[in-house]
Amino acid sequence: SEGFKIAPPDRIPEEMQEETENMYYQPYSEDQENIILVGPLPGEEYQEIVFPVLSPDPRTEQDIYFGKYQLHVGGNRGRGQVYPTGDLSNNNAFNASATGEITKISFEEYVGYDVTIKTPDGETVVDTVPPGPELLVAEGDQVVSGQPLSTDPNVGGFGQRDVEVVLQDPARIKWLMLFIGAIMLSQVLLVLKKKQVEKVQAAEMNF
């Protein structure tokens, strides 16, 4: 929602500063501070993200009123799958480029696996699987074109959650608390008065 933004460091409580340490929040643009980008972050370390949101003040900002506001949070998991050259990164599943028998698998550090496939017509095709993905095949296996040779490390997706927050006027809360307190006090006084009347009536009956 417009008007909401990430709080400056001097407005973040100490207990929240520990939860937001080493976190970089970036506004989408200079004129859209209510849209925040975070990351990229390693998913294993950051299962939960805390946003130190600073709410707007309707008393000083135009077009902002007390009431309900929608907040939307989305997360995208995944990494780049293509290099600028167009080659696939190691964040992909690598498939066989031909049908045939795997006759040889060789490994070279920093290069990965070379999987040699002999086709039915006797030709030899070599597919390279870079370091990262795990091989799913072995020498002697029969494969068909397009069959995965490795696992797919690109476990990802997109998730979104929508929530509502209520921006309240502190003065309204104070008056509401006073009103509730007055009602509770009047109820107590009525009960005490009733007890007093009952005692008087009981005394008169005994007399």
C-alpha angles and dihedrals in degrees: 000000000000116000095032116107143156111288118245115249093258091057097051115098117240094247090053093046089066091054093049097042115134090009118131116205116193126191114231089234140342093263095042106057091152091071109075130191122200127186156304089247133172106258095214092060098039110051089146131033125199118210114202095212121190112207122218123251111236090199092065104024125070122231090022119113137176111264143073123337131187121234121192124197123186133178131196120198122198144070137245111292100188131051120224087258090061095250118134116257122224088264092088142078110253118219134201112265093205143026118252146073125320103236100172141015118191129180130209123182114250089009103062132210128342108205113197116205123191111207124214091257092056100257121136123225125186120205119191122215111191123220114286109050118080120238118248096189138064137199111290095030120132114229136181127218110279094021113137114256093184143026120271109244092183097099101164148121144151130277133182137187129190122203138172127230126190118222106209132191107239090218090057091053091050093050090046091052090048091049093050090046091052091050092050091048092050090050091052091048091050091051091049091047091050091050090050092051091049091053092050092049091048091050092050092051092050090049 
